[in-house]
mmCIF file of C-alpha atoms and ligand atoms in Angstrom:
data_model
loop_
_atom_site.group_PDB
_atom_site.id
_atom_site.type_symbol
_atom_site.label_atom_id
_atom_site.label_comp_id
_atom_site.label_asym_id
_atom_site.label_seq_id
_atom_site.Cartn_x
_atom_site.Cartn_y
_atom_site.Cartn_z
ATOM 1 C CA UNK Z 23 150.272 80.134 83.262
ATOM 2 C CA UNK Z 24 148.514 83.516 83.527
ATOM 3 C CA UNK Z 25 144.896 83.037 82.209
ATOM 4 C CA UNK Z 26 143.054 85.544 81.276
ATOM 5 C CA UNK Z 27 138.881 84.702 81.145
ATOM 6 C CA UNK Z 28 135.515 86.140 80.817
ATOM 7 C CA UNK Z 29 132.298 85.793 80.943
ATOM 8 C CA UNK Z 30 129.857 87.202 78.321
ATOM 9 C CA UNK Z 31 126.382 86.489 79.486
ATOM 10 C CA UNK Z 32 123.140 88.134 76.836
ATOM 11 C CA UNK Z 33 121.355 90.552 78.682
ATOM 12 C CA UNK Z 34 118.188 89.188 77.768
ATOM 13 C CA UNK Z 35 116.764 87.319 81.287
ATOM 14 C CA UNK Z 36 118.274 87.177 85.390
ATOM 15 C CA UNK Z 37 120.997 84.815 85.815
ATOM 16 C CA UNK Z 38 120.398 81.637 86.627
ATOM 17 C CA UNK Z 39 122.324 78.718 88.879
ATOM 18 C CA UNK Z 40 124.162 77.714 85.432
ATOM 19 C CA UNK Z 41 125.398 81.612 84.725
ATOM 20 C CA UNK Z 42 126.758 81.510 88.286
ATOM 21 C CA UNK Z 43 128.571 78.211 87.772
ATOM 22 C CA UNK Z 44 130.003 79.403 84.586
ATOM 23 C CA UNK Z 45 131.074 82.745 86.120
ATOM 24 C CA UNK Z 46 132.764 81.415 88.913
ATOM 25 C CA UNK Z 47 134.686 78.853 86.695
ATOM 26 C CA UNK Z 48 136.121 81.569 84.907
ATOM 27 C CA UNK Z 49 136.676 84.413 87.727
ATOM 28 C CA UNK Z 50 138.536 81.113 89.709
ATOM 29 C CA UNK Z 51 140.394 80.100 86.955
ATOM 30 C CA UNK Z 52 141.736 83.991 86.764
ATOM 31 C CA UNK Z 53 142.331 83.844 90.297
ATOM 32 C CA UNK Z 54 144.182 81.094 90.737
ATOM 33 C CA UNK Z 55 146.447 82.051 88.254
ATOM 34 C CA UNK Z 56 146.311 85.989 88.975
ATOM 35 C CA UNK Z 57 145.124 86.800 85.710
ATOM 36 C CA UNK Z 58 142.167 88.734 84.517
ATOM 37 C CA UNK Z 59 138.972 88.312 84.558
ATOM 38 C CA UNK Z 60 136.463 90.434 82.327
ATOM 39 C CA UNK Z 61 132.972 91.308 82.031
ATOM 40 C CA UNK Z 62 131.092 91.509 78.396
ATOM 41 C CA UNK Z 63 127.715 92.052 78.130
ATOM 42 C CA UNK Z 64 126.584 90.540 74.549
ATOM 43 C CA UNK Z 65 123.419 92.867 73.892
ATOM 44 C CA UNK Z 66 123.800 92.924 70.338
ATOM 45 C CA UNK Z 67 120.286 91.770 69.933
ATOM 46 C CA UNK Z 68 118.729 95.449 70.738
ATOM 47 C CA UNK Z 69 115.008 93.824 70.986
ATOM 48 C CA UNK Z 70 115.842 90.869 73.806
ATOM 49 C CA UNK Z 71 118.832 92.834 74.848
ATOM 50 C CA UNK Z 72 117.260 95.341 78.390
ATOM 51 C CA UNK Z 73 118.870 97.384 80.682
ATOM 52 C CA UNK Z 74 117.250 96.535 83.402
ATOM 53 C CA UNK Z 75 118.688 92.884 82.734
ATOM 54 C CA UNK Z 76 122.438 94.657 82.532
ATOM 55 C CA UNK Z 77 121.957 95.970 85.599
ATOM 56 C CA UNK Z 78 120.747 92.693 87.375
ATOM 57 C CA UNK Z 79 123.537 90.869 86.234
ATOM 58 C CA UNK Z 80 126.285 93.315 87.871
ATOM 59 C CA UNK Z 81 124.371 93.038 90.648
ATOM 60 C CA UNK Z 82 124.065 89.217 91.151
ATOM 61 C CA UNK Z 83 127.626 89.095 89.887
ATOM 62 C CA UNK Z 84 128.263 91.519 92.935
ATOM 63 C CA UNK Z 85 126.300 89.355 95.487
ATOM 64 C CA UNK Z 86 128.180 86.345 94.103
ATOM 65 C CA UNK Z 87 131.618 88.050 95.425
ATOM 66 C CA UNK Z 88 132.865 88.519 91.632
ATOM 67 C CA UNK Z 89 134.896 91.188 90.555
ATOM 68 C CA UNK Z 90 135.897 91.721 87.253
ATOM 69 C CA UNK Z 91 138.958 93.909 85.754
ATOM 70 C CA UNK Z 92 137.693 96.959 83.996
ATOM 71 C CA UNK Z 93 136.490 98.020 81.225
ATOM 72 C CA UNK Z 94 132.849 96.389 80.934
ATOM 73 C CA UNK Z 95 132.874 95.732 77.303
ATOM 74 C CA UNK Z 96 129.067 96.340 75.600
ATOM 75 C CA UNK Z 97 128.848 94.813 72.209
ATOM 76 C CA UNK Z 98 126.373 96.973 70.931
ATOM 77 C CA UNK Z 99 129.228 99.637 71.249
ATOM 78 C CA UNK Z 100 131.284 97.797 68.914
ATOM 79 C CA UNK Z 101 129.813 97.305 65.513
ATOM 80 C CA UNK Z 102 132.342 99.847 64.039
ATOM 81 C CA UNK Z 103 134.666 97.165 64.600
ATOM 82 C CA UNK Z 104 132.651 94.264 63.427
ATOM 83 C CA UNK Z 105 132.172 96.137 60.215
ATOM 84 C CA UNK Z 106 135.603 96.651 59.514
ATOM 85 C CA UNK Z 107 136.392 93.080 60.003
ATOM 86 C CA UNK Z 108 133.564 91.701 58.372
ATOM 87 C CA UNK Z 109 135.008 93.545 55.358
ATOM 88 C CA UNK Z 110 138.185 92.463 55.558
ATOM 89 C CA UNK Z 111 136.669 88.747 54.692
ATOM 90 C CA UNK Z 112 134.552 90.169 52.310
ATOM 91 C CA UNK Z 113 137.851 91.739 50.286
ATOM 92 C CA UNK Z 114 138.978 88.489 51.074
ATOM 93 C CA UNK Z 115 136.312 87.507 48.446
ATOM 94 C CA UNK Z 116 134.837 85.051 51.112
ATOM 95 C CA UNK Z 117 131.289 86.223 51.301
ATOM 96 C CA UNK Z 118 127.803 86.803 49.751
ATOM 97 C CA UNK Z 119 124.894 88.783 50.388
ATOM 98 C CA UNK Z 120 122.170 86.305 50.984
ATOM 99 C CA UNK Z 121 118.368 87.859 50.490
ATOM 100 C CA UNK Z 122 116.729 84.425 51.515
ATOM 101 C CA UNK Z 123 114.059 84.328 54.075
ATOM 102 C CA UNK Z 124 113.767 81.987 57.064
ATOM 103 C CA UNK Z 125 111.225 80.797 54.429
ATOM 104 C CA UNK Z 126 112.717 80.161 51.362
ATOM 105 C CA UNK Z 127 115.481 78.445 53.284
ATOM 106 C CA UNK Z 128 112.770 76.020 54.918
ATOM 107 C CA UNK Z 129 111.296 75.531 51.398
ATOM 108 C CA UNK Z 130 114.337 75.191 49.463
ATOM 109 C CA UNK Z 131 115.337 72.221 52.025
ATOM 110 C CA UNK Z 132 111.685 70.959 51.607
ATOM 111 C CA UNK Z 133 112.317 70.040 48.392
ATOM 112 C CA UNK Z 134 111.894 66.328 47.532
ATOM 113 C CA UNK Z 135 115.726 65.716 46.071
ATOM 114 C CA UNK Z 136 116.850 66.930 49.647
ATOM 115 C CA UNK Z 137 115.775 64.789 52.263
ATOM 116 C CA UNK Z 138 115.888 66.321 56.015
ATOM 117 C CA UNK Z 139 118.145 63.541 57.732
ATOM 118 C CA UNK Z 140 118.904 64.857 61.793
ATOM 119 C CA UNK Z 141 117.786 68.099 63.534
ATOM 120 C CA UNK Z 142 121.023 69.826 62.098
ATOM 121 C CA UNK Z 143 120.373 69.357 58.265
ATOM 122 C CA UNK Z 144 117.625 70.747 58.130
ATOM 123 C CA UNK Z 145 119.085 74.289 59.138
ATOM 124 C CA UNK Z 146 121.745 74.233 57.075
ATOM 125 C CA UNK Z 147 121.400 76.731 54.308
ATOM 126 C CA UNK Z 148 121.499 75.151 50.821
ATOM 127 C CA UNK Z 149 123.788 78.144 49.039
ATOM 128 C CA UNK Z 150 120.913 79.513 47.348
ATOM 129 C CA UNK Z 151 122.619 82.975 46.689
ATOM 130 C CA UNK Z 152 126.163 82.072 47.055
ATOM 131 C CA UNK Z 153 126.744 83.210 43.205
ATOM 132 C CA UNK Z 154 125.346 86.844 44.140
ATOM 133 C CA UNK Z 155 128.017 89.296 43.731
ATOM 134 C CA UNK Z 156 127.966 92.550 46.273
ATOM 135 C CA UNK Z 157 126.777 95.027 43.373
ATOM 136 C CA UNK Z 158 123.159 93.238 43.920
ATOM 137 C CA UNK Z 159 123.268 93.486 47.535
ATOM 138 C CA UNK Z 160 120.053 95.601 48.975
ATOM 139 C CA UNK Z 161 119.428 96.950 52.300
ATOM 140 C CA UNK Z 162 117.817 93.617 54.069
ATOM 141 C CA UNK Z 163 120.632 91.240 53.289
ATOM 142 C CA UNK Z 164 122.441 89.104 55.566
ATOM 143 C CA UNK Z 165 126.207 88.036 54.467
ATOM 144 C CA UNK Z 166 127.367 84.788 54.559
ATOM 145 C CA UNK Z 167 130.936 82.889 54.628
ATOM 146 C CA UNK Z 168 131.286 80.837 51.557
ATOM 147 C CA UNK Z 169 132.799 77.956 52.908
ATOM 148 C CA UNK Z 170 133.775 75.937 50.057
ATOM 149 C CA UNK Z 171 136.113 79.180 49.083
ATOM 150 C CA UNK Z 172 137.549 78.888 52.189
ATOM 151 C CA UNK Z 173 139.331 75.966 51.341
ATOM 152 C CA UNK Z 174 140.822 77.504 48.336
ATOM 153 C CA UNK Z 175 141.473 81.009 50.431
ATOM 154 C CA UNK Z 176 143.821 78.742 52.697
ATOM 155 C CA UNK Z 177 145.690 76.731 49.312
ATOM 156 C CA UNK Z 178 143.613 73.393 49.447
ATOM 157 C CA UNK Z 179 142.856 70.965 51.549
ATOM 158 C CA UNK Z 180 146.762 69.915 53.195
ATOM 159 C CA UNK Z 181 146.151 73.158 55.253
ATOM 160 C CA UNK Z 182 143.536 72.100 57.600
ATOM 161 C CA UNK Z 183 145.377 69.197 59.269
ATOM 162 C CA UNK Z 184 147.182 72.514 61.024
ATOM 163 C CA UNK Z 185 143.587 74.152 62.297
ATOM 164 C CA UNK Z 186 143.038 72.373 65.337
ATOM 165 C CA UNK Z 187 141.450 74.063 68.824
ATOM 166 C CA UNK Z 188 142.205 72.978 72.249
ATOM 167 C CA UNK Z 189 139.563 71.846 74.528
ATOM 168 C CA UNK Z 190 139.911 71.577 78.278
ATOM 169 C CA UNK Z 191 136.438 71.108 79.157
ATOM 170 C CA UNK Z 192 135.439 67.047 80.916
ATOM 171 C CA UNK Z 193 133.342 66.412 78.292
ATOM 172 C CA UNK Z 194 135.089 66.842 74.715
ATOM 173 C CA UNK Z 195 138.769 67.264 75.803
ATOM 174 C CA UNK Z 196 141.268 67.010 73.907
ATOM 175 C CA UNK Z 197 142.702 68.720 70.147
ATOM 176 C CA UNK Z 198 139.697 68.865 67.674
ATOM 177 C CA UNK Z 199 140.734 69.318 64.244
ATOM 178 C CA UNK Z 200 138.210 71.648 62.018
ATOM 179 C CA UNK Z 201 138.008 70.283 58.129
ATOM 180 C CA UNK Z 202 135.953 71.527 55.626
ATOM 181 C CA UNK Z 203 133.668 68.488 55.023
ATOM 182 C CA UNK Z 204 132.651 69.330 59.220
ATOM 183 C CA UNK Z 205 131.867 73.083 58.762
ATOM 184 C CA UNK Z 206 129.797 72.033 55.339
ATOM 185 C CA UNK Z 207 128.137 68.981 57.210
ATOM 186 C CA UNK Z 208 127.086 70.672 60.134
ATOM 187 C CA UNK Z 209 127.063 74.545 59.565
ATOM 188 C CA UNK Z 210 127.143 75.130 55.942
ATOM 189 C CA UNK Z 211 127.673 78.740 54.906
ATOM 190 C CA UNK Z 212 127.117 80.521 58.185
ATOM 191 C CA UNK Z 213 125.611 83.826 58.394
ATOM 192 C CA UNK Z 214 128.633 86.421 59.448
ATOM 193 C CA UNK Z 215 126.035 89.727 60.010
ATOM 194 C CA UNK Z 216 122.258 89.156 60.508
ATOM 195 C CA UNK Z 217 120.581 91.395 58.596
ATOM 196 C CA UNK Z 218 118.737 93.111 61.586
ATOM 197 C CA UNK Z 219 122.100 93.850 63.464
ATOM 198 C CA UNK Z 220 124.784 93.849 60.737
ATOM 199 C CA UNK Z 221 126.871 91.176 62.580
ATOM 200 C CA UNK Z 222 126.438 88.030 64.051
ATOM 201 C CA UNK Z 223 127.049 86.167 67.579
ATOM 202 C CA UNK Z 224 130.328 84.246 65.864
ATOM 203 C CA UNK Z 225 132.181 86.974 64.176
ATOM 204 C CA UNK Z 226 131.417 89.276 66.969
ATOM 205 C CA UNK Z 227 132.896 86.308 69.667
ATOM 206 C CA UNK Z 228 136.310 85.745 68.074
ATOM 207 C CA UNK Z 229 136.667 89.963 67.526
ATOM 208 C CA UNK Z 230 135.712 90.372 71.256
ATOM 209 C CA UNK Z 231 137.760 87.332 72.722
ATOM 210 C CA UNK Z 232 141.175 88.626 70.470
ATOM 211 C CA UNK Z 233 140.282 92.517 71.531
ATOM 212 C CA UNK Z 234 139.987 91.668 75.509
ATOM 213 C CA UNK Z 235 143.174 89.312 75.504
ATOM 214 C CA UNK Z 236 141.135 86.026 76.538
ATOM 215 C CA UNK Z 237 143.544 83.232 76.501
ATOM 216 C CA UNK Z 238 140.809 80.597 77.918
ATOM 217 C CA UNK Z 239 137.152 81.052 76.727
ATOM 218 C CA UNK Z 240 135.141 79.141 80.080
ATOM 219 C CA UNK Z 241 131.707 78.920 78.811
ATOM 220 C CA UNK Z 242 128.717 76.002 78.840
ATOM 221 C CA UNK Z 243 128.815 72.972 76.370
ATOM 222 C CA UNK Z 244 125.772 73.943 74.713
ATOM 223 C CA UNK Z 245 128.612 76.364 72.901
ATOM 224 C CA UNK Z 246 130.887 73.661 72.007
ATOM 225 C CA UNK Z 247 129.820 72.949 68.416
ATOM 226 C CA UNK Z 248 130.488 76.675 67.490
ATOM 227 C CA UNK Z 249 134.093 76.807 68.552
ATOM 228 C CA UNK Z 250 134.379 75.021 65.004
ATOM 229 C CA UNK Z 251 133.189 78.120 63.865
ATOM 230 C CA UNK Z 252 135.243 80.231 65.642
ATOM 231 C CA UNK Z 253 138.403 79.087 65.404
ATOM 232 C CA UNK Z 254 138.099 79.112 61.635
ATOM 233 C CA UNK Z 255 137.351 82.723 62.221
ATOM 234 C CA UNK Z 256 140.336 83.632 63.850
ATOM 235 C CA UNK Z 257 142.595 81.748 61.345
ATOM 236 C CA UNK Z 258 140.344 84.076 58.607
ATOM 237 C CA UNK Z 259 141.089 87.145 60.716
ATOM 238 C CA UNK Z 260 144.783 86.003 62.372
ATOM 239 C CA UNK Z 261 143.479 86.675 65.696
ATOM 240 C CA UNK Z 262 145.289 84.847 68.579
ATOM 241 C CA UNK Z 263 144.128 81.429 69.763
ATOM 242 C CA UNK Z 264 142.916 81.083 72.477
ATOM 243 C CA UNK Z 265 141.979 77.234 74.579
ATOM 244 C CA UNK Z 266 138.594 76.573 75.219
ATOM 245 C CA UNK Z 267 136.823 74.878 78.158
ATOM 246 C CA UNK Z 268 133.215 74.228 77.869
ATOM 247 C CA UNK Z 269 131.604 72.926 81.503
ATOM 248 C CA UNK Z 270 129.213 70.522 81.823
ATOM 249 C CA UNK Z 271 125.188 72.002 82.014
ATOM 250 C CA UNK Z 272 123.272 72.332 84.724
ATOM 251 C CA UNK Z 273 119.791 70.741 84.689
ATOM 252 C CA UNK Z 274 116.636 70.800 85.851
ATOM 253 C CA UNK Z 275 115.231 67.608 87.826
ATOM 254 C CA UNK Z 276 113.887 66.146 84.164
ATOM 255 C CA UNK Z 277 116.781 66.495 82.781
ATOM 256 C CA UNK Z 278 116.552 70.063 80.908
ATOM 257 C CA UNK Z 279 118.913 72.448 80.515
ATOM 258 C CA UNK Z 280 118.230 75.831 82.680
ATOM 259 C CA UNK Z 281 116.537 78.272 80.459
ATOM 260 C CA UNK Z 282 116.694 82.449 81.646
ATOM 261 C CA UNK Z 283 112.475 82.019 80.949
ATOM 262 C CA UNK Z 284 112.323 80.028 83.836
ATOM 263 C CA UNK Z 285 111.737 81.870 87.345
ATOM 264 C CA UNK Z 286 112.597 79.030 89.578
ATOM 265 C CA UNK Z 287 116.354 78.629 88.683
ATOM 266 C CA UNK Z 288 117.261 82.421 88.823
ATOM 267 C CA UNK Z 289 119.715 83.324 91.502
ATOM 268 C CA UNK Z 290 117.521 86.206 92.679
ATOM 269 C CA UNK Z 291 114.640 83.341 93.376
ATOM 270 C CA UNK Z 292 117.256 81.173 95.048
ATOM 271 C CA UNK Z 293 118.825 84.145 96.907
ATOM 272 C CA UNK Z 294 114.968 85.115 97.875
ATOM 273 C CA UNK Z 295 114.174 81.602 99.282
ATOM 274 C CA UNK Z 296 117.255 82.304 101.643
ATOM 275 C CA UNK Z 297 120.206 80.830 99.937
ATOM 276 C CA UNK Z 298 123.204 82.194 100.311
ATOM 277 C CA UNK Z 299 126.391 81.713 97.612
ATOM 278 C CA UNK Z 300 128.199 78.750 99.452
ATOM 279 C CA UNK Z 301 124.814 77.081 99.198
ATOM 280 C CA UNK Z 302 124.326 78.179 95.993
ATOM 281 C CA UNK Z 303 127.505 77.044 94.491
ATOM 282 C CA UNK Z 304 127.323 73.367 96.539
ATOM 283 C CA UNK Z 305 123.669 72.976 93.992
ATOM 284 C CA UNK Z 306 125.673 73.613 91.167
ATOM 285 C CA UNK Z 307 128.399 71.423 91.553
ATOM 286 C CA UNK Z 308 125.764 68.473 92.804
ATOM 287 C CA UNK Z 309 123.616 69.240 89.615
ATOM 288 C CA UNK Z 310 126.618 68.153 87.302
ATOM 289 C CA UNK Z 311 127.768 65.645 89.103
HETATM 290 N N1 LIG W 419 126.311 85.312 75.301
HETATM 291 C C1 LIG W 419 126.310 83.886 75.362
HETATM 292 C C2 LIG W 419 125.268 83.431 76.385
HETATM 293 O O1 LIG W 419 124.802 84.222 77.187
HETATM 294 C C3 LIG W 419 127.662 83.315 75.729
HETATM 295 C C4 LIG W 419 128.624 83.417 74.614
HETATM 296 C C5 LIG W 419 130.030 82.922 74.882
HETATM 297 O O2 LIG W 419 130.417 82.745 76.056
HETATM 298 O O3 LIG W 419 130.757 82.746 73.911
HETATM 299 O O4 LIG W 419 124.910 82.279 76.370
#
């Protein structure tokens, strides 16, 4: 089958040896089965988000012997469309505007009748405003998807059994069914547009991915967990589904993940030690293996 992939790296630091690795899964995957492969740069975040960091990436894309189908899609280009389907949910009668802090949400889950069991909990937001109705939303709220109306959007509960996602990545594959207790347990009543940027990372994702024609989203298993998210999204916003393969990470010699802040792992320091790509991809694949 014809895939069609991307790869959607934040403009915020150089690539690194992971980037590469997750780039070159997807541009293979699209060339092995002559489809497409496209480039979106996710600088939606306009005070991390630089230039000069969009322009590296082409480049090291470049010297990596990638080439991508045009257009480049920008994301900060895009809200117009974010808007409009972030309003569609909210006719949907699906979200609240949420005027809690970073603070009050710590406090509220300080409180002593809510005990902070696993790293998760502790972020998930408590529902605070969910009874605030859109005539008392001001100019510094974020919105959030009521989750516990989603399962009475979709008719009740003998509707998720059919929301499932496919994952071809080694570590989690398989079907993974999304239910409602899940998205409560773990995410809670996500935040669909940050109140800084007027979307968020997920809605903007599932838009993107159903705009461009991905059929396989390749990206790094740190994203797993969201996919939850996101394919309730697209059943929200009947967008196409797409299958997902999350790769393995690539890890420093303690054990950590790769992080952009670190010099020593970028492709440009690994080029300027006298690497070439070959070389380059044979770390990669050792690192995970
Ligand atoms: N922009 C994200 C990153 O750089 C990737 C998002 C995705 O592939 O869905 O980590």
């Amino acid at each position: 089958m014809t895939t069609i992939e991307r790869f959607a790296p934040s403009p915020t630091g150089y690539l690194h040896l992971g980037h590469a690795y997750s780039a070159l899964m997807a541009w293979r995957s699209s060339q092995t089965t002559k489809g497409k492969f496209y480039l979106r740069i996710e600088d939606l975040d306009s005070t991390r988000s630089k230039e000069q960091f969009t322009i590296a990436i082409v480049e090291d894309l470049n010297r990596l012997g990638i080439n991508w189908d045009p257009p480049v899609i920008y994301q900060s280009n895009r809200h117009p469309i974010y808007t409009e389907q972030l309003s569609k949910l909210i006719r949907m009668g699906l979200c609240y505007p949420c005027k809690c802090t970073r603070k009050d949400i710590q406090e509220s889950l300080e409180a002593p009748n809510m005990p902070l069991t696993g790293q998760n909990r502790k972020l998930i937001y408590p529902g605070t405003c969910r009874n605030r109705p859109f005539s008392e939303m001001t100019k510094g709220d974020a919105i959030r998807l009521n989750i516990s109306k989603v399962t009475d959007y979709f008719g009740g509960l003998a509707y998720f059994p059919n929301l499932n996602f496919t994952e071809l990545g080694p570590t989690n594959m398989g079907v993974h069914r999304v239910t409602p207790d899940f998205l409560q347990g773990n995410f809670g009543d996500i935040v669909l547009a940050r109140k800084d940027i007027g979307t968020s990372y997920h809605l903007a994702v599932v838009i993107d991915d159903a705009y461009m024609g991905i059929t396989n989203v390749t990206r790094g298993e740190d994203i797993f967990d969201s996919t939850y998210i996101h394919r309730l999204l697209i059943e929200l916003l009947e967008l196409p589904v797409p299958t997902w393969t999350h790769h393995q990470l690539i890890r420093d010699e303690a054990g950590k993940r790769l992080a952009k802040r670190t010099p020593s792992w970028t492709l440009r320091t690994l080029w300027d030690k006298g690497l070439n790509t070959e070389e380059i991809i044979a770390i990669a694949k050792k690192q995970i293996s």
